[in-house]
Amino acid sequence: MKKEFMDKAKELVAQMTIEEAASQLRYDSPAIERLGIPEYNWWSEGLHGLARAGTATVFPQAIALAAAFDKDMLKSVAEVVATEARAIYNESRKQNDRDIYKGITIWSPNINIFRDPRWGRGQETYGEDPYLTATLGVEFIKGLQGDGKYLKTAACAKHAAGHSGPEATRHSFDAVISDKDLEETYLPAFEAAVKEADVAGVMGAYNRLNGEPCNGSQKLLVDIFRKKYGFEGYIVSDCWAIRDFHENHMVTSGPTESAAMAISATCDLNCGVVYLHMLKAYEEGKVSEQQIREAAERVFAIRMSLGMFADDCEYDSIDYDAVDTKESKNLAYTAAVKSAVLLKNDGILPLNKEEIKTIAVIGPTAASVNVLYGNYNGIASEYVTNIDGIRAAAGEDTRVLYAEGSHLFNDRVQNLARKSDRIAEAVFVSEHSDVVVLSLGLDSTIEGEEGDTGNAFAAGDKNSLYLPDCQQELLEAVAATGKPVIVVINTGSAMDVTFADENCNAIIQSWYSGEFGGKALADIIFGNVSPSGKLPVTFYKDGTVPDFNDYSMKGRTYRFMEGKPLYPFGFGLSYSKFSYGAPVYDSASEEIKVSVTNTGSIKADEVVEAYITSEEGAKLGDQPRYSLCGFERVSLDAGETKEVTLKLGRKAFTAVDKDGNRITPGGKYTVYVGGQQPDERSEELTGSKVQSVEIIIN
């Protein structure tokens, strides 16, 4: 926070009555006409494109963006979000439209850890790894906020902390998390957001954390964020979360006490209505005038930093011509290409159009627009579904047949004869084709946020990792035809697709792929581009994940799991092959340099991944097997070699003891560098091994 903006905020707040200052602590802040302060609605969304504000560029969902393992691309996506948000904000002000979702305080990114694949909102995150999440979150925040005199938009890191499901009980749930797991897994991305990206805002989570509601937690908000991290920005409650204090968590007697608890924990802004009771809390002596004014100063420092009260803001000239541009559309397509993960390929891909005369495109996600969008989305001016993309790429000489095959989800009142008709059609369409592209998965009406989905019995979460029964029956029926089958999975989370892995020829994880997801998919299928995405989450076999309510990291994610996953974190196939030279560590710069060669016959991208383990750290007990500590995407022509530099940094050499203390054990470390994890399953799937280098830290 720049001092000049806080000074201006203090000067303005000093002119307010206590009633006026308290009124500004609501997300729907009213005007104070006598001071020239217009009304402002703080609630705007920009998770993977400007959301809920009309036409905007729709990028692949956040989990898909993470699969690209591309820091520069994340920043570019966020820059588009910020530009379009500014354009809508500027145009809306001209129309005196100051409604919700028209602001420049963007409540993104979601940097929670996707610790359990059943969590419906996991699609909003950057996956299960704290380093990947922190790195991508920092770049997204930098892209949103810009590097000018004023903030382009104000980013908000959410949801602090320990918010990873289950959705059904989030308003009353107490996430019991050890200090070790907090420091090691749940909080690193938030610390990076504050210290490395200078994020403007932090949003508290719905749940309790070790007994304290997150939006009223002294330990979390005051001791950790304000004091330990030095956070000077604004803290906002999740929407209606402070009401949960007295209605669901039952830690206060009513809204007045809840308002006092939240503001005492420096929760400055209330998304909800509880802060309407702030003056009563003040009158009853539960809240001081200083607390109200300090909160108002922090929120107005953000508005000052956005140039809302200045006549020299460099972003005021951005107009509607900056929305939905050719360049932003191209970036949405590129993001969809980079995020798709090839999970299996027996050699069938890429398809040769000269040899394929008829393609069957089957499945409930084949013609779906919803699977392009994910949740917290905008509305695209144009889009390409999976079948649209395949039709266009196949060309006039290849016939494309279509069958829906099944509902997206089990319909309990569905006519069984009609169900049989769908599968029968899928079977005979398959039999009349040379190859089948079977498009399966979910969408945000099934997995997502509690209250937003039609999945009422699981509140947006998944009860299992399997495809819905109706889709599983379709998969088995199509596979039984004996035709070559390419399975496309559109989901925002990991699924157990063991049957497809064992019985089909290829599998592509396409996520919720954005407005040009179908074009990207088709270009991969026909070999116009090589797949290059890597999994930001582990794909488990169903029944192998610990209890959903258990927030211990034991047995979770690639760092702590036991047994063999279906597909490992960091895994993804290519149409090319890559070889690595011996990594070299430079202790002065804390960098690893490694040469990477494309040994294949086509141009392709590779994601270079580095994982670290410590001999001395392992002696602390309950340590990760190894942890991601660096990554870089590199593009290589056939036969080309490039040297890649990975900056490790001092934190890579730390470990967290059982009491939550981060220490540097020293001694011997091993860093593994390659296109995957250094585990047996990754080597089994790819047929290649990673290289390693030993480092001694005194």
mmCIF file of N, CA, C and O in Angstrom, residues 121-201:
data_model
loop_
_atom_site.group_PDB
_atom_site.id
_atom_site.type_symbol
_atom_site.label_atom_id
_atom_site.label_comp_id
_atom_site.label_asym_id
_atom_site.label_seq_id
_atom_site.Cartn_x
_atom_site.Cartn_y
_atom_site.Cartn_z
ATOM 1 N N ARG A 121 -15.788 -26.787 -5.685
ATOM 2 C CA ARG A 121 -15.170 -25.504 -6.018
ATOM 3 C C ARG A 121 -13.684 -25.637 -6.327
ATOM 4 O O ARG A 121 -13.026 -24.636 -6.635
ATOM 5 N N GLY A 122 -13.169 -26.852 -6.276
ATOM 6 C CA GLY A 122 -11.765 -27.041 -6.601
ATOM 7 C C GLY A 122 -11.417 -26.546 -7.994
ATOM 8 O O GLY A 122 -10.270 -26.180 -8.264
ATOM 9 N N GLN A 123 -12.401 -26.533 -8.885
ATOM 10 C CA GLN A 123 -12.182 -26.049 -10.251
ATOM 11 C C GLN A 123 -11.728 -24.595 -10.282
ATOM 12 O O GLN A 123 -11.104 -24.144 -11.249
ATOM 13 N N GLU A 124 -12.020 -23.835 -9.221
ATOM 14 C CA GLU A 124 -11.656 -22.417 -9.170
ATOM 15 C C GLU A 124 -10.203 -22.198 -8.770
ATOM 16 O O GLU A 124 -9.708 -21.068 -8.823
ATOM 17 N N THR A 125 -9.513 -23.253 -8.358
ATOM 18 C CA THR A 125 -8.174 -23.132 -7.788
ATOM 19 C C THR A 125 -7.108 -23.465 -8.826
ATOM 20 O O THR A 125 -7.399 -23.860 -9.953
ATOM 21 N N TYR A 126 -5.852 -23.349 -8.387
ATOM 22 C CA TYR A 126 -4.723 -23.727 -9.225
ATOM 23 C C TYR A 126 -4.170 -25.092 -8.847
ATOM 24 O O TYR A 126 -3.009 -25.406 -9.133
ATOM 25 N N GLY A 127 -4.985 -25.898 -8.168
ATOM 26 C CA GLY A 127 -4.599 -27.275 -7.922
ATOM 27 C C GLY A 127 -4.164 -27.559 -6.496
ATOM 28 O O GLY A 127 -4.455 -26.811 -5.568
ATOM 29 N N GLU A 128 -3.440 -28.656 -6.327
ATOM 30 C CA GLU A 128 -3.167 -29.207 -5.001
ATOM 31 C C GLU A 128 -1.817 -28.795 -4.421
ATOM 32 O O GLU A 128 -1.552 -29.051 -3.245
ATOM 33 N N ASP A 129 -0.965 -28.179 -5.217
ATOM 34 C CA ASP A 129 0.394 -27.915 -4.759
ATOM 35 C C ASP A 129 0.561 -26.467 -4.305
ATOM 36 O O ASP A 129 0.206 -25.537 -5.038
ATOM 37 N N PRO A 130 1.120 -26.236 -3.113
ATOM 38 C CA PRO A 130 1.260 -24.865 -2.620
ATOM 39 C C PRO A 130 2.222 -24.018 -3.431
ATOM 40 O O PRO A 130 2.005 -22.809 -3.593
ATOM 41 N N TYR A 131 3.295 -24.613 -3.968
ATOM 42 C CA TYR A 131 4.242 -23.830 -4.768
ATOM 43 C C TYR A 131 3.605 -23.398 -6.088
ATOM 44 O O TYR A 131 3.712 -22.231 -6.497
ATOM 45 N N LEU A 132 2.970 -24.326 -6.783
ATOM 46 C CA LEU A 132 2.303 -23.994 -8.041
ATOM 47 C C LEU A 132 1.228 -22.941 -7.808
ATOM 48 O O LEU A 132 1.118 -21.952 -8.556
ATOM 49 N N THR A 133 0.421 -23.130 -6.754
ATOM 50 C CA THR A 133 -0.656 -22.193 -6.448
ATOM 51 C C THR A 133 -0.104 -20.810 -6.135
ATOM 52 O O THR A 133 -0.613 -19.792 -6.626
ATOM 53 N N ALA A 134 0.949 -20.753 -5.331
ATOM 54 C CA ALA A 134 1.544 -19.466 -4.973
ATOM 55 C C ALA A 134 2.119 -18.768 -6.200
ATOM 56 O O ALA A 134 1.908 -17.563 -6.410
ATOM 57 N N THR A 135 2.837 -19.511 -7.020
ATOM 58 C CA THR A 135 3.489 -18.919 -8.186
ATOM 59 C C THR A 135 2.475 -18.368 -9.180
ATOM 60 O O THR A 135 2.605 -17.233 -9.660
ATOM 61 N N LEU A 136 1.463 -19.164 -9.493
ATOM 62 C CA LEU A 136 0.452 -18.708 -10.443
ATOM 63 C C LEU A 136 -0.407 -17.602 -9.845
ATOM 64 O O LEU A 136 -0.791 -16.653 -10.538
ATOM 65 N N GLY A 137 -0.718 -17.716 -8.553
ATOM 66 C CA GLY A 137 -1.504 -16.675 -7.898
ATOM 67 C C GLY A 137 -0.806 -15.336 -7.923
ATOM 68 O O GLY A 137 -1.426 -14.291 -8.187
ATOM 69 N N VAL A 138 0.498 -15.319 -7.671
ATOM 70 C CA VAL A 138 1.273 -14.078 -7.704
ATOM 71 C C VAL A 138 1.214 -13.438 -9.086
ATOM 72 O O VAL A 138 0.998 -12.229 -9.231
ATOM 73 N N GLU A 139 1.388 -14.251 -10.124
ATOM 74 C CA GLU A 139 1.362 -13.700 -11.483
ATOM 75 C C GLU A 139 -0.023 -13.175 -11.846
ATOM 76 O O GLU A 139 -0.148 -12.139 -12.509
ATOM 77 N N PHE A 140 -1.066 -13.876 -11.426
ATOM 78 C CA PHE A 140 -2.428 -13.427 -11.722
ATOM 79 C C PHE A 140 -2.706 -12.102 -11.020
ATOM 80 O O PHE A 140 -3.293 -11.183 -11.605
ATOM 81 N N ILE A 141 -2.282 -11.989 -9.774
ATOM 82 C CA ILE A 141 -2.480 -10.751 -9.018
ATOM 83 C C ILE A 141 -1.722 -9.598 -9.673
ATOM 84 O O ILE A 141 -2.259 -8.495 -9.842
ATOM 85 N N LYS A 142 -0.494 -9.843 -10.071
ATOM 86 C CA LYS A 142 0.289 -8.801 -10.740
ATOM 87 C C LYS A 142 -0.390 -8.361 -12.035
ATOM 88 O O LYS A 142 -0.398 -7.169 -12.369
ATOM 89 N N GLY A 143 -0.941 -9.316 -12.765
ATOM 90 C CA GLY A 143 -1.638 -8.973 -13.999
ATOM 91 C C GLY A 143 -2.881 -8.140 -13.755
ATOM 92 O O GLY A 143 -3.184 -7.208 -14.504
ATOM 93 N N LEU A 144 -3.625 -8.471 -12.701
ATOM 94 C CA LEU A 144 -4.827 -7.703 -12.368
ATOM 95 C C LEU A 144 -4.472 -6.283 -11.920
ATOM 96 O O LEU A 144 -5.153 -5.322 -12.292
ATOM 97 N N GLN A 145 -3.434 -6.151 -11.135
ATOM 98 C CA GLN A 145 -3.158 -4.865 -10.493
ATOM 99 C C GLN A 145 -2.281 -3.944 -11.336
ATOM 100 O O GLN A 145 -2.315 -2.718 -11.145
ATOM 101 N N GLY A 146 -1.529 -4.497 -12.282
ATOM 102 C CA GLY A 146 -0.713 -3.672 -13.143
ATOM 103 C C GLY A 146 0.489 -3.093 -12.427
ATOM 104 O O GLY A 146 0.750 -3.373 -11.258
ATOM 105 N N ASP A 147 1.226 -2.246 -13.144
ATOM 106 C CA ASP A 147 2.434 -1.651 -12.565
ATOM 107 C C ASP A 147 2.467 -0.139 -12.793
ATOM 108 O O ASP A 147 3.533 0.456 -12.930
ATOM 109 N N GLY A 148 1.286 0.498 -12.819
ATOM 110 C CA GLY A 148 1.215 1.935 -13.033
ATOM 111 C C GLY A 148 1.188 2.718 -11.737
ATOM 112 O O GLY A 148 1.378 2.171 -10.647
ATOM 113 N N LYS A 149 0.935 3.993 -11.870
ATOM 114 C CA LYS A 149 0.823 4.847 -10.686
ATOM 115 C C LYS A 149 -0.342 4.386 -9.825
ATOM 116 O O LYS A 149 -0.272 4.384 -8.589
ATOM 117 N N TYR A 150 -1.442 4.010 -10.495
ATOM 118 C CA TYR A 150 -2.624 3.508 -9.804
ATOM 119 C C TYR A 150 -2.785 2.021 -10.088
ATOM 120 O O TYR A 150 -2.196 1.479 -11.034
ATOM 121 N N LEU A 151 -3.569 1.349 -9.272
ATOM 122 C CA LEU A 151 -3.921 -0.040 -9.553
ATOM 123 C C LEU A 151 -4.867 -0.084 -10.741
ATOM 124 O O LEU A 151 -5.812 0.702 -10.824
ATOM 125 N N LYS A 152 -4.617 -1.010 -11.646
ATOM 126 C CA LYS A 152 -5.546 -1.182 -12.774
ATOM 127 C C LYS A 152 -6.859 -1.751 -12.269
ATOM 128 O O LYS A 152 -7.933 -1.258 -12.577
ATOM 129 N N THR A 153 -6.758 -2.813 -11.499
ATOM 130 C CA THR A 153 -7.868 -3.307 -10.671
ATOM 131 C C THR A 153 -7.246 -3.775 -9.354
ATOM 132 O O THR A 153 -6.036 -3.966 -9.267
ATOM 133 N N ALA A 154 -8.071 -3.954 -8.342
ATOM 134 C CA ALA A 154 -7.590 -4.428 -7.041
ATOM 135 C C ALA A 154 -7.919 -5.909 -6.908
ATOM 136 O O ALA A 154 -9.098 -6.286 -6.858
ATOM 137 N N ALA A 155 -6.890 -6.746 -6.871
ATOM 138 C CA ALA A 155 -7.085 -8.187 -6.716
ATOM 139 C C ALA A 155 -7.438 -8.517 -5.277
ATOM 140 O O ALA A 155 -7.185 -7.747 -4.352
ATOM 141 N N CYS A 156 -8.029 -9.692 -5.076
ATOM 142 C CA CYS A 156 -8.402 -10.155 -3.738
ATOM 143 C C CYS A 156 -8.125 -11.650 -3.649
ATOM 144 O O CYS A 156 -8.734 -12.442 -4.379
ATOM 145 N N ALA A 157 -7.201 -12.046 -2.794
ATOM 146 C CA ALA A 157 -6.860 -13.458 -2.615
ATOM 147 C C ALA A 157 -7.877 -14.106 -1.679
ATOM 148 O O ALA A 157 -8.121 -13.619 -0.583
ATOM 149 N N LYS A 158 -8.451 -15.225 -2.110
ATOM 150 C CA LYS A 158 -9.470 -15.880 -1.303
ATOM 151 C C LYS A 158 -9.286 -17.400 -1.353
ATOM 152 O O LYS A 158 -8.602 -17.904 -2.243
ATOM 153 N N HIS A 159 -9.833 -18.124 -0.367
ATOM 154 C CA HIS A 159 -10.592 -17.729 0.818
ATOM 155 C C HIS A 159 -9.744 -18.133 2.019
ATOM 156 O O HIS A 159 -9.423 -19.303 2.170
ATOM 157 N N ALA A 160 -9.373 -17.185 2.847
ATOM 158 C CA ALA A 160 -8.474 -17.440 3.971
ATOM 159 C C ALA A 160 -9.266 -17.904 5.184
ATOM 160 O O ALA A 160 -10.132 -17.186 5.647
ATOM 161 N N ALA A 161 -8.964 -19.070 5.654
ATOM 162 C CA ALA A 161 -8.042 -20.073 5.105
ATOM 163 C C ALA A 161 -8.623 -21.448 5.421
ATOM 164 O O ALA A 161 -9.545 -21.585 6.206
ATOM 165 N N GLY A 162 -8.024 -22.459 4.780
ATOM 166 C CA GLY A 162 -8.502 -23.817 4.998
ATOM 167 C C GLY A 162 -9.866 -24.065 4.405
ATOM 168 O O GLY A 162 -10.638 -24.863 4.944
ATOM 169 N N HIS A 163 -10.168 -23.402 3.289
ATOM 170 C CA HIS A 163 -11.465 -23.609 2.644
ATOM 171 C C HIS A 163 -11.274 -24.556 1.477
ATOM 172 O O HIS A 163 -10.746 -24.188 0.441
ATOM 173 N N SER A 164 -11.667 -25.807 1.662
ATOM 174 C CA SER A 164 -11.508 -26.816 0.617
ATOM 175 C C SER A 164 -12.624 -27.857 0.673
ATOM 176 O O SER A 164 -12.402 -29.030 0.378
ATOM 177 N N GLY A 165 -13.817 -27.436 1.089
ATOM 178 C CA GLY A 165 -14.938 -28.343 1.170
ATOM 179 C C GLY A 165 -14.989 -29.058 2.518
ATOM 180 O O GLY A 165 -14.052 -28.955 3.314
ATOM 181 N N PRO A 166 -16.073 -29.761 2.778
ATOM 182 C CA PRO A 166 -17.231 -29.949 1.898
ATOM 183 C C PRO A 166 -18.154 -28.733 1.850
ATOM 184 O O PRO A 166 -18.237 -27.965 2.807
ATOM 185 N N GLU A 167 -18.813 -28.584 0.726
ATOM 186 C CA GLU A 167 -19.671 -27.429 0.506
ATOM 187 C C GLU A 167 -20.934 -27.455 1.372
ATOM 188 O O GLU A 167 -21.396 -26.411 1.840
ATOM 189 N N ALA A 168 -21.488 -28.626 1.585
ATOM 190 C CA ALA A 168 -22.783 -28.723 2.261
ATOM 191 C C ALA A 168 -22.759 -28.178 3.680
ATOM 192 O O ALA A 168 -23.763 -27.671 4.183
ATOM 193 N N THR A 169 -21.607 -28.240 4.332
ATOM 194 C CA THR A 169 -21.528 -27.819 5.737
ATOM 195 C C THR A 169 -20.593 -26.629 5.934
ATOM 196 O O THR A 169 -20.192 -26.332 7.055
ATOM 197 N N ARG A 170 -20.253 -25.933 4.867
ATOM 198 C CA ARG A 170 -19.227 -24.893 4.980
ATOM 199 C C ARG A 170 -19.626 -23.749 5.915
ATOM 200 O O ARG A 170 -18.766 -23.083 6.472
ATOM 201 N N HIS A 171 -20.916 -23.521 6.095
ATOM 202 C CA HIS A 171 -21.363 -22.419 6.952
ATOM 203 C C HIS A 171 -21.255 -22.752 8.443
ATOM 204 O O HIS A 171 -21.385 -21.867 9.280
ATOM 205 N N SER A 172 -21.027 -24.021 8.754
ATOM 206 C CA SER A 172 -20.902 -24.416 10.162
ATOM 207 C C SER A 172 -19.665 -25.249 10.433
ATOM 208 O O SER A 172 -19.366 -25.567 11.582
ATOM 209 N N PHE A 173 -18.919 -25.563 9.397
ATOM 210 C CA PHE A 173 -17.807 -26.510 9.501
ATOM 211 C C PHE A 173 -16.602 -25.897 10.215
ATOM 212 O O PHE A 173 -16.254 -24.733 10.005
ATOM 213 N N ASP A 174 -15.950 -26.692 11.047
ATOM 214 C CA ASP A 174 -14.722 -26.283 11.718
ATOM 215 C C ASP A 174 -13.570 -27.076 11.101
ATOM 216 O O ASP A 174 -13.456 -28.285 11.309
ATOM 217 N N ALA A 175 -12.735 -26.393 10.323
ATOM 218 C CA ALA A 175 -11.573 -27.038 9.716
ATOM 219 C C ALA A 175 -10.462 -27.113 10.756
ATOM 220 O O ALA A 175 -9.871 -26.093 11.118
ATOM 221 N N VAL A 176 -10.212 -28.302 11.246
ATOM 222 C CA VAL A 176 -9.172 -28.503 12.258
ATOM 223 C C VAL A 176 -7.868 -28.806 11.529
ATOM 224 O O VAL A 176 -7.724 -29.845 10.887
ATOM 225 N N ILE A 177 -6.928 -27.862 11.617
ATOM 226 C CA ILE A 177 -5.688 -27.949 10.847
ATOM 227 C C ILE A 177 -4.507 -27.699 11.773
ATOM 228 O O ILE A 177 -4.490 -26.716 12.520
ATOM 229 N N SER A 178 -3.520 -28.565 11.714
ATOM 230 C CA SER A 178 -2.334 -28.401 12.548
ATOM 231 C C SER A 178 -1.531 -27.189 12.086
ATOM 232 O O SER A 178 -1.619 -26.755 10.927
ATOM 233 N N ASP A 179 -0.724 -26.651 12.982
ATOM 234 C CA ASP A 179 0.151 -25.537 12.617
ATOM 235 C C ASP A 179 1.110 -25.949 11.501
ATOM 236 O O ASP A 179 1.459 -25.140 10.637
ATOM 237 N N LYS A 180 1.518 -27.210 11.523
ATOM 238 C CA LYS A 180 2.405 -27.704 10.466
ATOM 239 C C LYS A 180 1.721 -27.668 9.108
ATOM 240 O O LYS A 180 2.279 -27.161 8.121
ATOM 241 N N ASP A 181 0.514 -28.192 9.026
ATOM 242 C CA ASP A 181 -0.189 -28.205 7.747
ATOM 243 C C ASP A 181 -0.541 -26.794 7.284
ATOM 244 O O ASP A 181 -0.524 -26.503 6.080
ATOM 245 N N LEU A 182 -0.867 -25.919 8.218
ATOM 246 C CA LEU A 182 -1.144 -24.526 7.842
ATOM 247 C C LEU A 182 0.074 -23.898 7.177
ATOM 248 O O LEU A 182 -0.021 -23.317 6.088
ATOM 249 N N GLU A 183 1.217 -24.006 7.834
ATOM 250 C CA GLU A 183 2.435 -23.375 7.326
ATOM 251 C C GLU A 183 2.944 -24.054 6.066
ATOM 252 O O GLU A 183 3.461 -23.412 5.156
ATOM 253 N N GLU A 184 2.784 -25.358 5.993
ATOM 254 C CA GLU A 184 3.375 -26.147 4.915
ATOM 255 C C GLU A 184 2.507 -26.176 3.659
ATOM 256 O O GLU A 184 3.035 -26.209 2.536
ATOM 257 N N THR A 185 1.185 -26.143 3.837
ATOM 258 C CA THR A 185 0.288 -26.369 2.703
ATOM 259 C C THR A 185 -0.750 -25.273 2.498
ATOM 260 O O THR A 185 -0.896 -24.753 1.388
ATOM 261 N N TYR A 186 -1.484 -24.911 3.538
ATOM 262 C CA TYR A 186 -2.665 -24.073 3.353
ATOM 263 C C TYR A 186 -2.376 -22.574 3.235
ATOM 264 O O TYR A 186 -3.169 -21.841 2.638
ATOM 265 N N LEU A 187 -1.261 -22.095 3.788
ATOM 266 C CA LEU A 187 -1.010 -20.656 3.834
ATOM 267 C C LEU A 187 0.092 -20.125 2.918
ATOM 268 O O LEU A 187 0.153 -18.906 2.713
ATOM 269 N N PRO A 188 0.988 -20.936 2.363
ATOM 270 C CA PRO A 188 2.062 -20.362 1.549
ATOM 271 C C PRO A 188 1.600 -19.477 0.399
ATOM 272 O O PRO A 188 2.225 -18.443 0.114
ATOM 273 N N ALA A 189 0.518 -19.840 -0.264
ATOM 274 C CA ALA A 189 0.050 -19.020 -1.388
ATOM 275 C C ALA A 189 -0.443 -17.659 -0.920
ATOM 276 O O ALA A 189 -0.266 -16.647 -1.608
ATOM 277 N N PHE A 190 -1.063 -17.614 0.272
ATOM 278 C CA PHE A 190 -1.514 -16.333 0.813
ATOM 279 C C PHE A 190 -0.328 -15.462 1.220
ATOM 280 O O PHE A 190 -0.324 -14.247 0.989
ATOM 281 N N GLU A 191 0.681 -16.085 1.809
ATOM 282 C CA GLU A 191 1.876 -15.326 2.181
ATOM 283 C C GLU A 191 2.541 -14.734 0.939
ATOM 284 O O GLU A 191 2.962 -13.567 0.938
ATOM 285 N N ALA A 192 2.619 -15.526 -0.127
ATOM 286 C CA ALA A 192 3.210 -15.026 -1.368
ATOM 287 C C ALA A 192 2.371 -13.910 -1.978
ATOM 288 O O ALA A 192 2.911 -12.932 -2.509
ATOM 289 N N ALA A 193 1.045 -14.054 -1.897
ATOM 290 C CA ALA A 193 0.167 -13.013 -2.432
ATOM 291 C C ALA A 193 0.423 -11.677 -1.754
ATOM 292 O O ALA A 193 0.418 -10.616 -2.401
ATOM 293 N N VAL A 194 0.652 -11.711 -0.449
ATOM 294 C CA VAL A 194 0.902 -10.484 0.311
ATOM 295 C C VAL A 194 2.315 -9.972 0.077
ATOM 296 O O VAL A 194 2.523 -8.806 -0.270
ATOM 297 N N LYS A 195 3.307 -10.834 0.258
ATOM 298 C CA LYS A 195 4.698 -10.390 0.271
ATOM 299 C C LYS A 195 5.301 -10.214 -1.119
ATOM 300 O O LYS A 195 6.174 -9.362 -1.326
ATOM 301 N N GLU A 196 4.859 -11.027 -2.092
ATOM 302 C CA GLU A 196 5.457 -10.964 -3.423
ATOM 303 C C GLU A 196 4.616 -10.182 -4.418
ATOM 304 O O GLU A 196 5.161 -9.584 -5.351
ATOM 305 N N ALA A 197 3.293 -10.180 -4.237
ATOM 306 C CA ALA A 197 2.418 -9.505 -5.197
ATOM 307 C C ALA A 197 1.755 -8.266 -4.634
ATOM 308 O O ALA A 197 1.097 -7.537 -5.380
ATOM 309 N N ASP A 198 1.903 -8.008 -3.322
ATOM 310 C CA ASP A 198 1.282 -6.846 -2.685
ATOM 311 C C ASP A 198 -0.208 -6.794 -3.004
ATOM 312 O O ASP A 198 -0.750 -5.769 -3.427
ATOM 313 N N VAL A 199 -0.866 -7.916 -2.807
ATOM 314 C CA VAL A 199 -2.293 -8.012 -3.130
ATOM 315 C C VAL A 199 -3.086 -6.982 -2.344
ATOM 316 O O VAL A 199 -2.805 -6.697 -1.175
ATOM 317 N N ALA A 200 -4.081 -6.385 -2.987
ATOM 318 C CA ALA A 200 -4.861 -5.312 -2.352
ATOM 319 C C ALA A 200 -5.825 -5.835 -1.304
ATOM 320 O O ALA A 200 -6.082 -5.166 -0.300
ATOM 321 N N GLY A 201 -6.384 -7.032 -1.534
ATOM 322 C CA GLY A 201 -7.409 -7.538 -0.640
ATOM 323 C C GLY A 201 -7.259 -9.007 -0.320
ATOM 324 O O GLY A 201 -6.613 -9.762 -1.049
#
